[in-house]
PDB file of C-alpha atoms in Angstrom:
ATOM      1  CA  UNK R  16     -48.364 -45.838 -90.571  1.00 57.00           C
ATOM      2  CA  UNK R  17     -48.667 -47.314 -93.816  1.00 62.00           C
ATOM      3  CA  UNK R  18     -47.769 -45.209 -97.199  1.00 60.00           C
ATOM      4  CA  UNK R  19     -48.891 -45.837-100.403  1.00 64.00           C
ATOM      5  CA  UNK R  20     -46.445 -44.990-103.387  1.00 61.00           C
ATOM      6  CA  UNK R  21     -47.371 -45.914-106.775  1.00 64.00           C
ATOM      7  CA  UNK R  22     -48.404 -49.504-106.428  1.00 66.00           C
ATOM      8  CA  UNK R  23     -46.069 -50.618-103.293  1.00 66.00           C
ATOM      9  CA  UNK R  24     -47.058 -49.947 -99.252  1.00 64.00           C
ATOM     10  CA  UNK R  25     -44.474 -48.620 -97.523  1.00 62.00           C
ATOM     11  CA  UNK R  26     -43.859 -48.552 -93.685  1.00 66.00           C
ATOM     12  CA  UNK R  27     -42.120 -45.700 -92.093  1.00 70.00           C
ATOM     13  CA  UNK R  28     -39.991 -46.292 -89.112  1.00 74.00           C
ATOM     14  CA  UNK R  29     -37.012 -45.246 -87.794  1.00 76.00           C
ATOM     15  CA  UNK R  30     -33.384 -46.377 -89.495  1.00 83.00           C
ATOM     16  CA  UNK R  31     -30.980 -49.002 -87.630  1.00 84.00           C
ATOM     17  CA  UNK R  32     -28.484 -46.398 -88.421  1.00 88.00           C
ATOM     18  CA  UNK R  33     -31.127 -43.867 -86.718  1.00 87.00           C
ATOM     19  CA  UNK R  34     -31.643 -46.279 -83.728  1.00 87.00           C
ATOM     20  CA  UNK R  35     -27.601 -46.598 -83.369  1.00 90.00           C
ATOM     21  CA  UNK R  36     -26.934 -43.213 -83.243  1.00 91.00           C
ATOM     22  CA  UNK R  37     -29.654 -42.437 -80.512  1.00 91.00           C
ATOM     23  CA  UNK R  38     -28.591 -44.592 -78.196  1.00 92.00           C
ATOM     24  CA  UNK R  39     -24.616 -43.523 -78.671  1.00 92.00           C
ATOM     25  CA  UNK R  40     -25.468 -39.939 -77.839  1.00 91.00           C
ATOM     26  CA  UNK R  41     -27.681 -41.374 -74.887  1.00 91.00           C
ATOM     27  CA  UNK R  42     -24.460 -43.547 -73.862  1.00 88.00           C
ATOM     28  CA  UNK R  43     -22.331 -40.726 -73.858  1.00 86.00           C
ATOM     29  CA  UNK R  44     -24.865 -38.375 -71.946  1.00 83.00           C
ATOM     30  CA  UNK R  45     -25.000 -40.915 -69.275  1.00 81.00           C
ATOM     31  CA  UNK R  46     -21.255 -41.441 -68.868  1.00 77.00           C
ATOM     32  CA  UNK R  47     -20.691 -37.835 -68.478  1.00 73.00           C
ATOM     33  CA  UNK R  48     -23.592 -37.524 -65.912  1.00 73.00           C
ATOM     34  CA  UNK R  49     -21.812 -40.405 -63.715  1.00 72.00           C
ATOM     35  CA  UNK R  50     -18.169 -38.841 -64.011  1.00 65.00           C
ATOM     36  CA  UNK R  51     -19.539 -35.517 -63.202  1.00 64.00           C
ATOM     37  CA  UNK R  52     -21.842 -36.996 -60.139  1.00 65.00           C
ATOM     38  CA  UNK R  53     -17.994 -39.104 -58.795  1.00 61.00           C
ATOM     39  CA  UNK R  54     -16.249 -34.974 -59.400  1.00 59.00           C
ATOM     40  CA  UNK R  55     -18.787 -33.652 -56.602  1.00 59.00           C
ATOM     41  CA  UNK R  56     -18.845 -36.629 -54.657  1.00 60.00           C
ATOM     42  CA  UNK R  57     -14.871 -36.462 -54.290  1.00 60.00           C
ATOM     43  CA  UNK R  58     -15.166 -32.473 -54.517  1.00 62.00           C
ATOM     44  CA  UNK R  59     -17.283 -33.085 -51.323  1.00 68.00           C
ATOM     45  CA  UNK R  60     -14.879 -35.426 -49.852  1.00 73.00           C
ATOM     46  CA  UNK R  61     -11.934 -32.361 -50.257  1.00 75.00           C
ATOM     47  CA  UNK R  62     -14.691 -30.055 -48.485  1.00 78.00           C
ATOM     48  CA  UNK R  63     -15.178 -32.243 -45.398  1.00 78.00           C
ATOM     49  CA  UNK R  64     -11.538 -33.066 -44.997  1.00 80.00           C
ATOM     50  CA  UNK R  65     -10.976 -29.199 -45.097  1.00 81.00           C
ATOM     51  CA  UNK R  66     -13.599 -28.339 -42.816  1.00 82.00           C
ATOM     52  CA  UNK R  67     -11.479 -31.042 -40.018  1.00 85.00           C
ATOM     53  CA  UNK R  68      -8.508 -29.205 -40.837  1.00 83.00           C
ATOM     54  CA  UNK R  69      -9.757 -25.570 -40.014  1.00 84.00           C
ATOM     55  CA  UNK R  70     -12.108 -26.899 -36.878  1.00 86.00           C
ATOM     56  CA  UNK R  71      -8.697 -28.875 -35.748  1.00 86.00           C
ATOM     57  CA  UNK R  72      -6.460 -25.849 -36.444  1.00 86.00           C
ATOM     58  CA  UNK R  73      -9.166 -23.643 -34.599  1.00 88.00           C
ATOM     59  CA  UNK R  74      -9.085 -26.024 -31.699  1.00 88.00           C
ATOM     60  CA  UNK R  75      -5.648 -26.044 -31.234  1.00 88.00           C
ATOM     61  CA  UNK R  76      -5.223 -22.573 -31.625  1.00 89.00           C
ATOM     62  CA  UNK R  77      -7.244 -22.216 -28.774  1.00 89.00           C
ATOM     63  CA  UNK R  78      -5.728 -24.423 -26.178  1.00 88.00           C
ATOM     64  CA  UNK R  79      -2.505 -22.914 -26.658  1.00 88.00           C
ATOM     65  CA  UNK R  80      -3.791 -19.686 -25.804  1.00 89.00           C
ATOM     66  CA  UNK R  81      -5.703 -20.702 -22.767  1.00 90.00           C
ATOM     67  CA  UNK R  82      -3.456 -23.227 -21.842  1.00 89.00           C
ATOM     68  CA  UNK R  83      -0.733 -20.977 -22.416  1.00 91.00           C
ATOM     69  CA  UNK R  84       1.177 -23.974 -23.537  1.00 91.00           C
ATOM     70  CA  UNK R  85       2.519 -24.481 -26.928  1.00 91.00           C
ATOM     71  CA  UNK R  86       0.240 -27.430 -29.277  1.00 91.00           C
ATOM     72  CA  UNK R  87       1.206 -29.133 -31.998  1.00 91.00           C
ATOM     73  CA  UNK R  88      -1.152 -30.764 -34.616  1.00 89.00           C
ATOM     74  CA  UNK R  89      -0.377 -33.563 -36.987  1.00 89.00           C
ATOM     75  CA  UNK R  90      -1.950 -35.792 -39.360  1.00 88.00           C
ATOM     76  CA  UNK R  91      -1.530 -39.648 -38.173  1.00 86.00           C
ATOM     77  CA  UNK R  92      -2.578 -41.737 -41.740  1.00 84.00           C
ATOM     78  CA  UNK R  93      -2.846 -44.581 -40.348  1.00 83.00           C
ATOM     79  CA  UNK R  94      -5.957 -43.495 -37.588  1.00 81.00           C
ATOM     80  CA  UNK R  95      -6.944 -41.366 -40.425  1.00 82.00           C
ATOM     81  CA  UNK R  96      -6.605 -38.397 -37.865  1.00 84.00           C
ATOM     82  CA  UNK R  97      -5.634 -35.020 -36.795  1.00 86.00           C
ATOM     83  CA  UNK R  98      -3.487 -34.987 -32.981  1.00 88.00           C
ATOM     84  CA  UNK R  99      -3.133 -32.385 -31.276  1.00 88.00           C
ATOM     85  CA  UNK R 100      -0.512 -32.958 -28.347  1.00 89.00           C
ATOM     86  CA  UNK R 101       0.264 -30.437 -26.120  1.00 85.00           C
ATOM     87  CA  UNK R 102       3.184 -32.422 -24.802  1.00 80.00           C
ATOM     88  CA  UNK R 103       1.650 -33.817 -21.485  1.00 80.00           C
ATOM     89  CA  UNK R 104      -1.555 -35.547 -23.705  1.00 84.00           C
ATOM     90  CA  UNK R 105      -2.294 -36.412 -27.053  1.00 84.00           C
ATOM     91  CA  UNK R 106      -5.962 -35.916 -27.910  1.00 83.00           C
ATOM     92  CA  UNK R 107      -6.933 -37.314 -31.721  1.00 83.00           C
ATOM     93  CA  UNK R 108      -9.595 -35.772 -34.035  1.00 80.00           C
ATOM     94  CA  UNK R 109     -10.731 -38.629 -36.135  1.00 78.00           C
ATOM     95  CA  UNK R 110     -11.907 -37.200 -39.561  1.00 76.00           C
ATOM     96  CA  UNK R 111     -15.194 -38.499 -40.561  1.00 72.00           C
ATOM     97  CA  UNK R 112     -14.717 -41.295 -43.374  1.00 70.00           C
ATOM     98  CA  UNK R 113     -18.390 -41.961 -43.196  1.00 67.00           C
ATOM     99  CA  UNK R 114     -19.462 -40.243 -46.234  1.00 64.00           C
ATOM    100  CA  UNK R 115     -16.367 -41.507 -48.476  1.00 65.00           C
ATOM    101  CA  UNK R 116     -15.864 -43.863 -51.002  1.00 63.00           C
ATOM    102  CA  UNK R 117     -14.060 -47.116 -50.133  1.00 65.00           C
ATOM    103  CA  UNK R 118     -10.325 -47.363 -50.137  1.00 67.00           C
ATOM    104  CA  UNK R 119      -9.896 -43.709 -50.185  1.00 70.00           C
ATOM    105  CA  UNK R 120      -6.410 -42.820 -49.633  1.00 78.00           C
ATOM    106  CA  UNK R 121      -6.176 -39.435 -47.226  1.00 80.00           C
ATOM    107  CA  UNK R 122      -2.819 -37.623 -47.426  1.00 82.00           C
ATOM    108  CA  UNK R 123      -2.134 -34.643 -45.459  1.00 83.00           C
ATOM    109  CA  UNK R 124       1.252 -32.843 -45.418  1.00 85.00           C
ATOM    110  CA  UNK R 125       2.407 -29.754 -43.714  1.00 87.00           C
ATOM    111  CA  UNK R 126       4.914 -27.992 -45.460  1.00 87.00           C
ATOM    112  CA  UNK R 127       7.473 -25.103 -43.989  1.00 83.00           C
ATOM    113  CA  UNK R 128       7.777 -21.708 -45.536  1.00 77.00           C
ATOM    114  CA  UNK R 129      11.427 -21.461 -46.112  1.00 74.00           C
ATOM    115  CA  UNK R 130      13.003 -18.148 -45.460  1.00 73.00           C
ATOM    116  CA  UNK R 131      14.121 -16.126 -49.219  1.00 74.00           C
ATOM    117  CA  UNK R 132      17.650 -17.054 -48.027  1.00 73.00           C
ATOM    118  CA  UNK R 133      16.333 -20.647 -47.080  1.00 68.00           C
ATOM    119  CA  UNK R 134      15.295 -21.566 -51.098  1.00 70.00           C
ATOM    120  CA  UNK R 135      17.247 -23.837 -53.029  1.00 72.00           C
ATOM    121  CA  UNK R 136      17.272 -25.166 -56.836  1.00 68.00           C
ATOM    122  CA  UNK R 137      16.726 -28.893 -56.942  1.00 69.00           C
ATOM    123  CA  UNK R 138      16.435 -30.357 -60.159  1.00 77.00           C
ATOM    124  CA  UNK R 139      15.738 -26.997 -62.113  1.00 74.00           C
ATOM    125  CA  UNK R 140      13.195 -26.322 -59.658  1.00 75.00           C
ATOM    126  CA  UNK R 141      12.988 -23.282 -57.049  1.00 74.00           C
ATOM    127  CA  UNK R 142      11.894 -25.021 -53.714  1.00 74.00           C
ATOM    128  CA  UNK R 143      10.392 -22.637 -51.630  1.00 74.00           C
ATOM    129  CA  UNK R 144       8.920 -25.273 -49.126  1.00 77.00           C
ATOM    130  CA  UNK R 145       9.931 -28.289 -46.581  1.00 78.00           C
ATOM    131  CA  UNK R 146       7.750 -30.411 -45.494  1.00 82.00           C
ATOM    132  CA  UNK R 147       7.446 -30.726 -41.936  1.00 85.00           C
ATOM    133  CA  UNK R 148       6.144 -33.429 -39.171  1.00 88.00           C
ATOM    134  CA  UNK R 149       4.071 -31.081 -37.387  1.00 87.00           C
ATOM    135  CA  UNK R 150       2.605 -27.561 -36.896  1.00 89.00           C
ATOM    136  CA  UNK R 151       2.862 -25.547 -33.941  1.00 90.00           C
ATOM    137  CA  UNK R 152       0.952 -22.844 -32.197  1.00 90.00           C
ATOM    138  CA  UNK R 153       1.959 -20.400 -29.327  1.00 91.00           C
ATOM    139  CA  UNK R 154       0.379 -19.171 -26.656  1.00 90.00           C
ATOM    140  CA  UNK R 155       0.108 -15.749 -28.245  1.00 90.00           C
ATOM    141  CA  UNK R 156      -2.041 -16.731 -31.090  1.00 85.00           C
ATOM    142  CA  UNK R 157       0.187 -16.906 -33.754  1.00 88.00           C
ATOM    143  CA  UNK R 158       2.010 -20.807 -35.248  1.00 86.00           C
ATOM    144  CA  UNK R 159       4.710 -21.840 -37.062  1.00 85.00           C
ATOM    145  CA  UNK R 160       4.240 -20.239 -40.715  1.00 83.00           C
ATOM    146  CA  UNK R 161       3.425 -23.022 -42.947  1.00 84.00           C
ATOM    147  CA  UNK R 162       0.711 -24.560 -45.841  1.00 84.00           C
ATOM    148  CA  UNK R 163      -0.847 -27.238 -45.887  1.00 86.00           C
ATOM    149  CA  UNK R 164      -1.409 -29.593 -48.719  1.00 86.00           C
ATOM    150  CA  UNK R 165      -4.640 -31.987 -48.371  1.00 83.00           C
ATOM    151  CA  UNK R 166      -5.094 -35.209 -51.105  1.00 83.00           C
ATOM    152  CA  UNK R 167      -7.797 -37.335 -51.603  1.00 79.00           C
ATOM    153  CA  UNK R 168      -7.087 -40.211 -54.114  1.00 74.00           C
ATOM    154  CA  UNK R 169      -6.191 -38.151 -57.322  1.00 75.00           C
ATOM    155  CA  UNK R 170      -7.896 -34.937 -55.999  1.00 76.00           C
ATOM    156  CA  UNK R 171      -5.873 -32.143 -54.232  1.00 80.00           C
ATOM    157  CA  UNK R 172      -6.121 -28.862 -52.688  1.00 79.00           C
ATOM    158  CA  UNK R 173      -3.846 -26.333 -51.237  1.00 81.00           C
ATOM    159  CA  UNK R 174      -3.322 -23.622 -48.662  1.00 80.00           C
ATOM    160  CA  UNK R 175      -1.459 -21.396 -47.366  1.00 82.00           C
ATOM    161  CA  UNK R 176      -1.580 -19.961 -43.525  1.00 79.00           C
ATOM    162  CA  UNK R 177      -1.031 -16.645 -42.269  1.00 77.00           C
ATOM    163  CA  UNK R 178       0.884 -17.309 -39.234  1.00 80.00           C
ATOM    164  CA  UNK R 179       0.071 -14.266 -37.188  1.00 80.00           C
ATOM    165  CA  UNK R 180      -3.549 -15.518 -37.489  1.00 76.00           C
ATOM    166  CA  UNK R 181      -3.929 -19.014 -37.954  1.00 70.00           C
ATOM    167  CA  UNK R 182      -6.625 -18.233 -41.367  1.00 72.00           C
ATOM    168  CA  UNK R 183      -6.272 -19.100 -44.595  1.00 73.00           C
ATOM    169  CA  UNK R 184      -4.404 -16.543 -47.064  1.00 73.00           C
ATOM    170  CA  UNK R 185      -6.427 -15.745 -50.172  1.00 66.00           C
ATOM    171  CA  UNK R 186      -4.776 -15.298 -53.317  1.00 55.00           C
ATOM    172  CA  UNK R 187      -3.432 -11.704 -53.911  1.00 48.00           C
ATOM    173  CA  UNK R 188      -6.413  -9.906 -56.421  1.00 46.00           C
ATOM    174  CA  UNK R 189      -4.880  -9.301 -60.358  1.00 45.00           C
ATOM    175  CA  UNK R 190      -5.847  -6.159 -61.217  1.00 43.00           C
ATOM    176  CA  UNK R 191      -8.135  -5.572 -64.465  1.00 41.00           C
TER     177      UNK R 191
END
């Protein structure tokens, strides 16, 4: 579109400065689109690792009541799997990598509820937990009391197990 002031034509168009500052704010909204998009991919990751962990837990939880047997479950990095061994057999539960990213590191660790007598100060800090091998359940329905700690590369999630139950506890409600 051509302008005519006094006796020169003018074009308008748009700026380099303009132009620049259009596609920064278009490189920016892109970048935090694809770091948002790897969040829920790895967020999904977490999900599907815990979902192995309860139907594992649920499993073994089971046997040792019908088996009337104690089980113990473990996480075995290397097969990237849960075990279950109920001391005669070992059967693995091989969590389903499928759906995650290459070289993803999978840490799970089982940690011990020390006793209130049990806690020590290490280093200026109250420790309140030991981490153990394994986790055990009884033939009455209830396990050894104990949380669970689940890592995928820099993304982690914890929880805590009700021992008489085998379920997750939920955070105690604050009051308004």
């Amino acid at each position: 579109m051509k302008v005519k002031v006094g006796d020169r034509d003018w074009r308008r168009a748009f700026t380099l400065i303009e132009l620049m500052l259009t596609m920064a704010l278009i490189a920016l909204l892109s970048s935090l689109f694809i770091w948002n998009i790897n969040a829920l991919l790895k967020q999904g990751e977490l999900e599907a690792l815990q979902n192995e962990l309860w139907g594992v837990v649920e499993k073994a939880k089971q046997a040792a009541v019908f088996s009337r047997q104690p089980h113990k479950v473990r996480f075995d990095e290397k097969l990237k799997s849960f075990m279950v061994s109920s001391g005669e057999e070992e059967i693995a539960y091989q969590v389903d990598t499928s759906g995650f990213g290459e070289e993803v590191e999978i840490e799970v660790f089982f940690k011990m509820i020390l006793p209130k007598d049990g806690y020590r100060l290490v280093r200026g800090e109250l420790v309140t937990y030991r981490e153990i091998e394994s986790v055990t359940f009884f033939p009455d329905g209830t396990c050894t009391p104990f949380s669970v700690d689940l890592k995928i590369g820099e993304y982690k999630s914890g929880y805590q197990i009700d021992p008489w139950t085998g379920s997750q506890l939920t955070a105690p409600e604050e009051d308004s």
